Amino acid sequence: MLSQPVDPTSIATHTKSSSTSLHPETNESPVSGTFGNLPSILPKKPNKKRRRGKPKTNKWADRCMYAELLEMVTDPSDAWSSSGADGLPADLENGWVALAPVPQVLPPHTILDCVLDNNWKDNGVLHVLDVIKWKGQDVSECESAFRFWWRDTRLGELPPTALPQSHCPKSNDITTYTFPCPTTFLPVPYHIDTTLPSLLTHIVPSVRLPRSVSIVAPSVPSQDMDVDFYCSGQPAQTKEAIIQSDGLLLYVRAASYESGTSPLSSWVPIVSYDGPQRESPLDLLLRRRMAHTSAEGRVGEVQEVDVEMEL
């Protein structure tokens, strides 16, 4: 409805001359004052600012599993009880697995759980704990014992690693080769039998004693060898590297791989974090296991147990 009578001829003329202009303050067409609240006939300017979407989350990011510290009772007067007051898992005898102690030679789409050796610059060793994915095949849902077998089998099939050249010395005073990156993917030894006899005779002694592994490294030039000749091609040689273990990993045998800190894996260090004067967690583990076995009258009995790793 019109607000006031107007001449149709003036309407046509007014609309044609002023409908394309906008009021600088009200952003309305001048015809709106004549015809009432008519909507603007000009389209709104598009917003040129584009909102950035959230980055796509990688399903394989932050997938490592971290072992919880195995908490055990340290009071020697505290006897074993069926309630599990000693801190040991109730199914330790039959439900766990033990584990003990980069040039790109791995196939694509492979994810490994690894620990870098403390002396990797001298030996080039990268300790492989677990395998999550191999050549696109997801094995994280498989049992731990199978994953460790798969890990050892697939790593054994890898071709020899090409040795990277170390930084060339400025003089002939070089004495040792420095690895610029890890070159040896070393699987951590694991044990299926974790009964008390196996712990006493095999697992714990292997954890406490250092082990020797063979590695390949470029030979160190002699005093009379020219530096330029050494840098042009470094002949390889096999030498022994000493690996020192610092604890024991316990894995639930039937468990799949779980990201983050998980009760499916427990860490037993050789030296207590509270100080060297405290009882070794490894010694405490043996003492509690012997008390546990003795209380049930099963000393010396061999059963299927967890998986243990020397690390």
mmCIF file of C-alpha atoms in Angstrom:
data_model
loop_
_atom_site.group_PDB
_atom_site.id
_atom_site.type_symbol
_atom_site.label_atom_id
_atom_site.label_comp_id
_atom_site.label_asym_id
_atom_site.label_seq_id
_atom_site.Cartn_x
_atom_site.Cartn_y
_atom_site.Cartn_z
ATOM 1 C CA MET A 1 0.000 0.000 0.000
ATOM 2 C CA LEU A 2 1.298 3.472 -0.934
ATOM 3 C CA SER A 3 1.827 5.952 1.867
ATOM 4 C CA GLN A 4 0.489 8.894 -0.173
ATOM 5 C CA PRO A 5 -1.052 9.424 -3.625
ATOM 6 C CA VAL A 6 1.505 10.075 -6.329
ATOM 7 C CA ASP A 7 1.539 10.576 -10.074
ATOM 8 C CA PRO A 8 2.386 7.273 -11.876
ATOM 9 C CA THR A 9 4.519 9.199 -14.368
ATOM 10 C CA SER A 10 6.688 10.647 -11.614
ATOM 11 C CA ILE A 11 7.047 7.200 -10.072
ATOM 12 C CA ALA A 12 8.552 5.759 -13.213
ATOM 13 C CA THR A 13 10.891 8.725 -13.661
ATOM 14 C CA HIS A 14 11.993 8.745 -10.023
ATOM 15 C CA THR A 15 12.615 5.023 -9.930
ATOM 16 C CA LYS A 16 14.665 5.025 -13.104
ATOM 17 C CA SER A 17 16.916 7.861 -11.983
ATOM 18 C CA SER A 18 17.512 7.007 -8.336
ATOM 19 C CA SER A 19 17.136 3.258 -7.801
ATOM 20 C CA THR A 20 20.790 2.600 -8.533
ATOM 21 C CA SER A 21 22.148 4.918 -5.835
ATOM 22 C CA LEU A 22 22.398 4.148 -2.140
ATOM 23 C CA HIS A 23 22.200 6.479 0.823
ATOM 24 C CA PRO A 24 25.665 6.844 2.363
ATOM 25 C CA GLU A 25 24.388 6.425 5.933
ATOM 26 C CA THR A 26 21.281 4.235 5.802
ATOM 27 C CA ASN A 27 22.423 2.059 2.876
ATOM 28 C CA GLU A 28 18.872 2.311 1.494
ATOM 29 C CA SER A 29 17.524 3.327 -1.905
ATOM 30 C CA PRO A 30 16.008 6.837 -2.175
ATOM 31 C CA VAL A 31 12.757 5.298 -3.415
ATOM 32 C CA SER A 32 12.225 3.797 0.027
ATOM 33 C CA GLY A 33 11.237 7.215 1.329
ATOM 34 C CA THR A 34 8.448 7.408 -1.269
ATOM 35 C CA PHE A 35 7.217 3.795 -1.261
ATOM 36 C CA GLY A 36 7.850 2.891 2.397
ATOM 37 C CA ASN A 37 10.196 0.129 3.571
ATOM 38 C CA LEU A 38 11.114 -1.428 0.254
ATOM 39 C CA PRO A 39 14.130 -3.757 0.367
ATOM 40 C CA SER A 40 17.376 -2.788 -1.331
ATOM 41 C CA ILE A 41 17.641 -4.132 -4.837
ATOM 42 C CA LEU A 42 21.457 -4.347 -4.837
ATOM 43 C CA PRO A 43 23.091 -7.664 -3.853
ATOM 44 C CA LYS A 44 25.438 -7.707 -0.862
ATOM 45 C CA LYS A 45 29.139 -7.835 -1.527
ATOM 46 C CA PRO A 46 30.551 -11.300 -0.962
ATOM 47 C CA ASN A 47 32.872 -11.766 2.003
ATOM 48 C CA LYS A 48 36.341 -12.317 0.573
ATOM 49 C CA LYS A 49 37.790 -13.652 3.840
ATOM 50 C CA ARG A 50 37.988 -17.425 3.757
ATOM 51 C CA ARG A 51 37.958 -19.247 7.036
ATOM 52 C CA ARG A 52 40.752 -21.723 7.544
ATOM 53 C CA GLY A 53 39.509 -25.155 8.395
ATOM 54 C CA LYS A 54 40.991 -27.269 11.144
ATOM 55 C CA PRO A 55 44.005 -29.346 10.053
ATOM 56 C CA LYS A 56 43.141 -32.930 9.306
ATOM 57 C CA THR A 57 44.136 -35.202 12.162
ATOM 58 C CA ASN A 58 46.536 -37.980 11.261
ATOM 59 C CA LYS A 59 45.211 -41.251 12.693
ATOM 60 C CA TRP A 60 48.802 -42.486 13.062
ATOM 61 C CA ALA A 61 50.022 -39.487 15.097
ATOM 62 C CA ASP A 62 50.902 -40.052 18.780
ATOM 63 C CA ARG A 63 50.448 -43.803 18.535
ATOM 64 C CA CYS A 64 53.289 -44.967 20.804
ATOM 65 C CA MET A 65 52.477 -47.018 23.897
ATOM 66 C CA TYR A 66 54.310 -46.105 27.122
ATOM 67 C CA ALA A 67 54.810 -48.662 29.877
ATOM 68 C CA GLU A 68 53.658 -47.852 33.392
ATOM 69 C CA LEU A 69 56.176 -48.275 36.209
ATOM 70 C CA LEU A 70 55.453 -51.612 37.910
ATOM 71 C CA GLU A 71 54.758 -50.678 41.536
ATOM 72 C CA MET A 72 55.652 -53.446 44.017
ATOM 73 C CA VAL A 73 55.578 -53.662 47.797
ATOM 74 C CA THR A 74 59.041 -53.006 49.253
ATOM 75 C CA ASP A 75 58.323 -53.982 52.877
ATOM 76 C CA PRO A 76 59.915 -57.436 53.391
ATOM 77 C CA SER A 77 57.529 -58.144 56.276
ATOM 78 C CA ASP A 78 54.563 -57.829 53.979
ATOM 79 C CA ALA A 79 53.675 -61.395 53.025
ATOM 80 C CA TRP A 80 52.033 -62.366 49.761
ATOM 81 C CA SER A 81 48.251 -62.490 49.754
ATOM 82 C CA SER A 82 45.647 -63.573 47.251
ATOM 83 C CA SER A 83 44.366 -60.000 47.029
ATOM 84 C CA GLY A 84 47.410 -58.988 44.982
ATOM 85 C CA ALA A 85 48.788 -56.650 47.639
ATOM 86 C CA ASP A 86 52.328 -57.283 46.403
ATOM 87 C CA GLY A 87 51.677 -55.217 43.284
ATOM 88 C CA LEU A 88 52.198 -58.059 40.771
ATOM 89 C CA PRO A 89 49.535 -58.780 38.136
ATOM 90 C CA ALA A 90 47.365 -61.735 39.123
ATOM 91 C CA ASP A 91 47.842 -63.378 35.703
ATOM 92 C CA LEU A 92 51.603 -62.775 35.477
ATOM 93 C CA GLU A 93 52.272 -66.500 34.962
ATOM 94 C CA ASN A 94 49.984 -66.977 31.981
ATOM 95 C CA GLY A 95 48.957 -63.629 30.509
ATOM 96 C CA TRP A 96 52.077 -61.557 29.870
ATOM 97 C CA VAL A 97 55.027 -61.348 27.452
ATOM 98 C CA ALA A 98 58.553 -60.104 28.312
ATOM 99 C CA LEU A 99 60.821 -57.950 26.133
ATOM 100 C CA ALA A 100 64.533 -57.530 26.820
ATOM 101 C CA PRO A 101 67.507 -55.899 25.189
ATOM 102 C CA VAL A 102 67.832 -43.934 10.047
ATOM 103 C CA PRO A 103 68.581 -44.486 6.635
ATOM 104 C CA GLN A 104 65.301 -45.370 4.980
ATOM 105 C CA VAL A 105 65.572 -49.086 4.318
ATOM 106 C CA LEU A 106 62.094 -49.692 5.685
ATOM 107 C CA PRO A 107 59.227 -50.219 3.237
ATOM 108 C CA PRO A 108 56.735 -47.376 2.809
ATOM 109 C CA HIS A 109 53.770 -47.080 5.184
ATOM 110 C CA THR A 110 55.698 -48.669 8.058
ATOM 111 C CA ILE A 111 55.421 -47.529 11.689
ATOM 112 C CA LEU A 112 57.728 -48.901 14.395
ATOM 113 C CA ASP A 113 57.971 -48.252 18.128
ATOM 114 C CA CYS A 114 61.680 -47.600 18.728
ATOM 115 C CA VAL A 115 64.172 -46.437 21.353
ATOM 116 C CA LEU A 116 67.348 -44.636 20.317
ATOM 117 C CA ASP A 117 70.490 -46.104 21.853
ATOM 118 C CA ASN A 118 72.389 -43.806 24.215
ATOM 119 C CA ASN A 119 75.550 -44.339 22.149
ATOM 120 C CA TRP A 120 73.907 -44.238 18.731
ATOM 121 C CA LYS A 121 76.499 -41.814 17.385
ATOM 122 C CA ASP A 122 79.151 -44.461 18.047
ATOM 123 C CA ASN A 123 77.221 -47.612 17.084
ATOM 124 C CA GLY A 124 74.305 -46.379 14.917
ATOM 125 C CA VAL A 125 71.836 -48.606 16.810
ATOM 126 C CA LEU A 126 68.084 -48.029 16.938
ATOM 127 C CA HIS A 127 66.284 -50.509 19.228
ATOM 128 C CA VAL A 128 62.955 -51.703 17.805
ATOM 129 C CA LEU A 129 60.404 -52.495 20.510
ATOM 130 C CA ASP A 130 57.248 -53.091 18.531
ATOM 131 C CA VAL A 131 55.670 -52.882 15.097
ATOM 132 C CA ILE A 132 52.399 -51.032 14.542
ATOM 133 C CA LYS A 133 52.182 -51.038 10.762
ATOM 134 C CA TRP A 134 54.325 -52.737 8.129
ATOM 135 C CA LYS A 135 54.088 -51.962 4.431
ATOM 136 C CA GLY A 136 50.503 -50.783 4.879
ATOM 137 C CA GLN A 137 49.501 -53.837 6.923
ATOM 138 C CA ASP A 138 48.099 -52.803 10.308
ATOM 139 C CA VAL A 139 49.213 -55.310 12.970
ATOM 140 C CA SER A 140 48.443 -53.178 16.037
ATOM 141 C CA GLU A 141 45.358 -55.277 16.826
ATOM 142 C CA CYS A 142 47.366 -58.519 16.860
ATOM 143 C CA GLU A 143 48.630 -60.121 20.076
ATOM 144 C CA SER A 144 52.009 -58.973 21.336
ATOM 145 C CA ALA A 145 53.732 -62.345 20.855
ATOM 146 C CA PHE A 146 52.720 -62.354 17.184
ATOM 147 C CA ARG A 147 53.824 -58.736 16.696
ATOM 148 C CA PHE A 148 57.284 -59.514 18.075
ATOM 149 C CA TRP A 149 57.614 -62.515 15.770
ATOM 150 C CA TRP A 150 56.452 -60.372 12.835
ATOM 151 C CA ARG A 151 58.922 -57.659 13.843
ATOM 152 C CA ASP A 152 61.918 -60.023 13.899
ATOM 153 C CA THR A 153 60.914 -61.743 10.655
ATOM 154 C CA ARG A 154 60.400 -58.539 8.674
ATOM 155 C CA LEU A 155 63.505 -56.797 10.006
ATOM 156 C CA GLY A 156 65.536 -59.870 9.052
ATOM 157 C CA GLU A 157 64.356 -59.474 5.452
ATOM 158 C CA LEU A 158 65.628 -55.903 5.087
ATOM 159 C CA PRO A 159 68.551 -55.303 2.706
ATOM 160 C CA PRO A 160 71.863 -54.069 4.111
ATOM 161 C CA THR A 161 71.798 -50.419 5.049
ATOM 162 C CA ALA A 162 73.880 -48.047 2.952
ATOM 163 C CA LEU A 163 76.372 -46.393 5.275
ATOM 164 C CA PRO A 164 76.137 -42.606 5.270
ATOM 165 C CA GLN A 165 79.365 -40.658 5.167
ATOM 166 C CA SER A 166 80.349 -38.990 8.388
ATOM 167 C CA HIS A 167 81.543 -35.406 8.427
ATOM 168 C CA CYS A 168 84.942 -35.409 6.771
ATOM 169 C CA PRO A 169 87.754 -34.414 9.112
ATOM 170 C CA LYS A 170 89.862 -31.371 8.412
ATOM 171 C CA SER A 171 93.024 -33.256 9.270
ATOM 172 C CA ASN A 172 94.287 -36.789 9.720
ATOM 173 C CA ASP A 173 93.602 -36.786 13.466
ATOM 174 C CA ILE A 174 90.302 -38.722 13.130
ATOM 175 C CA THR A 175 90.103 -41.645 15.571
ATOM 176 C CA THR A 176 86.474 -42.819 15.483
ATOM 177 C CA TYR A 177 83.600 -42.788 13.037
ATOM 178 C CA THR A 178 80.532 -40.782 14.034
ATOM 179 C CA PHE A 179 77.175 -41.985 12.722
ATOM 180 C CA PRO A 180 75.105 -39.059 11.434
ATOM 181 C CA CYS A 181 71.947 -41.162 11.880
ATOM 182 C CA PRO A 182 70.959 -44.672 13.064
ATOM 183 C CA THR A 183 71.738 -47.427 10.576
ATOM 184 C CA THR A 184 71.080 -50.650 12.516
ATOM 185 C CA PHE A 185 67.482 -51.592 13.349
ATOM 186 C CA LEU A 186 68.051 -53.931 16.295
ATOM 187 C CA PRO A 187 65.012 -55.858 17.618
ATOM 188 C CA VAL A 188 64.899 -56.111 21.402
ATOM 189 C CA PRO A 189 65.090 -59.777 22.521
ATOM 190 C CA TYR A 190 61.864 -61.160 23.947
ATOM 191 C CA HIS A 191 61.000 -64.220 26.056
ATOM 192 C CA ILE A 192 57.719 -66.126 25.979
ATOM 193 C CA ASP A 193 58.499 -68.252 29.051
ATOM 194 C CA THR A 194 58.358 -65.994 32.120
ATOM 195 C CA THR A 195 58.071 -68.636 34.830
ATOM 196 C CA LEU A 196 60.254 -68.302 37.904
ATOM 197 C CA PRO A 197 62.890 -70.827 36.699
ATOM 198 C CA SER A 198 63.151 -68.965 33.400
ATOM 199 C CA LEU A 199 63.451 -65.629 35.199
ATOM 200 C CA LEU A 200 66.229 -66.921 37.455
ATOM 201 C CA THR A 201 68.274 -68.755 34.826
ATOM 202 C CA HIS A 202 67.755 -66.825 31.579
ATOM 203 C CA ILE A 203 65.854 -63.540 31.644
ATOM 204 C CA VAL A 204 67.256 -61.679 34.656
ATOM 205 C CA PRO A 205 70.916 -62.648 33.990
ATOM 206 C CA SER A 206 70.582 -61.460 30.386
ATOM 207 C CA VAL A 207 69.121 -58.159 31.602
ATOM 208 C CA ARG A 208 71.930 -57.504 34.068
ATOM 209 C CA LEU A 209 74.793 -58.397 31.751
ATOM 210 C CA PRO A 210 75.741 -56.328 28.675
ATOM 211 C CA ARG A 211 75.461 -58.059 25.329
ATOM 212 C CA SER A 212 77.579 -57.745 22.223
ATOM 213 C CA VAL A 213 76.095 -57.181 18.768
ATOM 214 C CA SER A 214 77.760 -56.936 15.368
ATOM 215 C CA ILE A 215 77.426 -53.664 13.506
ATOM 216 C CA VAL A 216 78.802 -52.387 10.212
ATOM 217 C CA ALA A 217 80.699 -49.098 10.206
ATOM 218 C CA PRO A 218 83.172 -47.382 7.877
ATOM 219 C CA SER A 219 86.775 -48.098 8.763
ATOM 220 C CA VAL A 220 88.825 -45.378 10.398
ATOM 221 C CA PRO A 221 91.658 -44.092 8.153
ATOM 222 C CA SER A 222 95.240 -44.680 9.154
ATOM 223 C CA GLN A 223 97.575 -41.832 9.996
ATOM 224 C CA ASP A 224 99.150 -41.852 6.529
ATOM 225 C CA MET A 225 95.825 -42.011 4.620
ATOM 226 C CA ASP A 226 94.902 -38.886 2.693
ATOM 227 C CA VAL A 227 91.775 -37.157 4.008
ATOM 228 C CA ASP A 228 90.373 -36.525 0.522
ATOM 229 C CA PHE A 229 90.739 -40.210 -0.314
ATOM 230 C CA TYR A 230 88.971 -41.177 2.903
ATOM 231 C CA CYS A 231 86.032 -38.858 2.211
ATOM 232 C CA SER A 232 85.645 -40.060 -1.365
ATOM 233 C CA GLY A 233 84.842 -43.608 -0.276
ATOM 234 C CA GLN A 234 84.751 -45.153 3.190
ATOM 235 C CA PRO A 235 85.358 -48.933 3.225
ATOM 236 C CA ALA A 236 83.020 -50.766 5.603
ATOM 237 C CA GLN A 237 84.074 -53.080 8.385
ATOM 238 C CA THR A 238 82.229 -55.230 10.927
ATOM 239 C CA LYS A 239 82.853 -54.555 14.583
ATOM 240 C CA GLU A 240 81.308 -55.396 17.933
ATOM 241 C CA ALA A 241 79.170 -52.963 19.910
ATOM 242 C CA ILE A 242 78.319 -53.375 23.586
ATOM 243 C CA ILE A 243 74.643 -52.892 24.471
ATOM 244 C CA GLN A 244 73.854 -52.231 28.127
ATOM 245 C CA SER A 245 70.348 -53.021 29.353
ATOM 246 C CA ASP A 246 68.641 -50.758 31.878
ATOM 247 C CA GLY A 247 65.514 -52.737 32.684
ATOM 248 C CA LEU A 248 62.799 -55.200 31.783
ATOM 249 C CA LEU A 249 59.524 -54.648 29.907
ATOM 250 C CA LEU A 250 56.465 -56.778 30.646
ATOM 251 C CA TYR A 251 53.743 -57.090 28.015
ATOM 252 C CA VAL A 252 50.336 -58.729 28.312
ATOM 253 C CA ARG A 253 50.595 -61.525 25.788
ATOM 254 C CA ALA A 254 47.052 -61.354 24.441
ATOM 255 C CA ALA A 255 46.910 -57.545 24.336
ATOM 256 C CA SER A 256 46.894 -55.413 21.212
ATOM 257 C CA TYR A 257 49.060 -52.312 20.824
ATOM 258 C CA GLU A 258 47.660 -49.407 22.832
ATOM 259 C CA SER A 259 48.712 -45.786 22.432
ATOM 260 C CA GLY A 260 49.956 -43.746 25.374
ATOM 261 C CA THR A 261 50.664 -44.937 28.920
ATOM 262 C CA SER A 262 49.049 -48.342 29.214
ATOM 263 C CA PRO A 263 48.549 -50.927 31.992
ATOM 264 C CA LEU A 264 49.045 -53.558 29.287
ATOM 265 C CA SER A 265 52.789 -52.936 29.596
ATOM 266 C CA SER A 266 54.905 -52.507 32.745
ATOM 267 C CA TRP A 267 58.459 -51.209 33.122
ATOM 268 C CA VAL A 268 60.867 -52.714 35.683
ATOM 269 C CA PRO A 269 64.123 -50.690 35.849
ATOM 270 C CA ILE A 270 67.360 -52.217 37.112
ATOM 271 C CA VAL A 271 68.158 -49.213 39.312
ATOM 272 C CA SER A 272 65.492 -47.603 41.490
ATOM 273 C CA TYR A 273 64.430 -44.086 40.520
ATOM 274 C CA ASP A 274 64.449 -43.195 44.227
ATOM 275 C CA GLY A 275 68.226 -43.649 44.431
ATOM 276 C CA PRO A 276 70.840 -46.429 44.233
ATOM 277 C CA GLN A 277 70.510 -47.088 47.972
ATOM 278 C CA ARG A 278 66.970 -48.422 47.493
ATOM 279 C CA GLU A 279 66.304 -52.014 46.555
ATOM 280 C CA SER A 280 66.512 -52.670 42.833
ATOM 281 C CA PRO A 281 63.036 -53.050 41.282
ATOM 282 C CA LEU A 282 64.385 -56.078 39.417
ATOM 283 C CA ASP A 283 65.465 -57.713 42.698
ATOM 284 C CA LEU A 284 62.113 -56.821 44.205
ATOM 285 C CA LEU A 285 60.351 -58.458 41.265
ATOM 286 C CA LEU A 286 62.273 -61.698 41.855
ATOM 287 C CA ARG A 287 61.613 -61.615 45.586
ATOM 288 C CA ARG A 288 57.907 -61.073 45.120
ATOM 289 C CA ARG A 289 57.718 -63.759 42.447
ATOM 290 C CA MET A 290 59.432 -66.285 44.722
ATOM 291 C CA ALA A 291 57.074 -65.408 47.576
ATOM 292 C CA HIS A 292 54.143 -65.643 45.209
ATOM 293 C CA THR A 293 55.179 -69.048 43.860
ATOM 294 C CA SER A 294 56.093 -70.439 47.267
ATOM 295 C CA ALA A 295 52.738 -69.419 48.734
ATOM 296 C CA GLU A 296 50.899 -71.353 46.042
ATOM 297 C CA GLY A 297 53.191 -74.379 46.315
ATOM 298 C CA ARG A 298 54.255 -74.200 42.702
ATOM 299 C CA VAL A 299 58.011 -73.749 42.997
ATOM 300 C CA GLY A 300 59.762 -74.963 39.860
ATOM 301 C CA GLU A 301 56.562 -75.505 37.904
ATOM 302 C CA VAL A 302 56.823 -74.449 34.260
ATOM 303 C CA GLN A 303 53.795 -72.743 32.752
ATOM 304 C CA GLU A 304 52.947 -70.538 29.827
ATOM 305 C CA VAL A 305 53.445 -66.927 30.859
ATOM 306 C CA ASP A 306 53.714 -63.330 29.709
ATOM 307 C CA VAL A 307 56.167 -61.874 27.231
ATOM 308 C CA GLU A 308 59.223 -60.110 28.623
ATOM 309 C CA MET A 309 61.741 -57.842 26.917
ATOM 310 C CA GLU A 310 65.259 -56.887 27.926
ATOM 311 C CA LEU A 311 65.757 -53.187 27.359
#
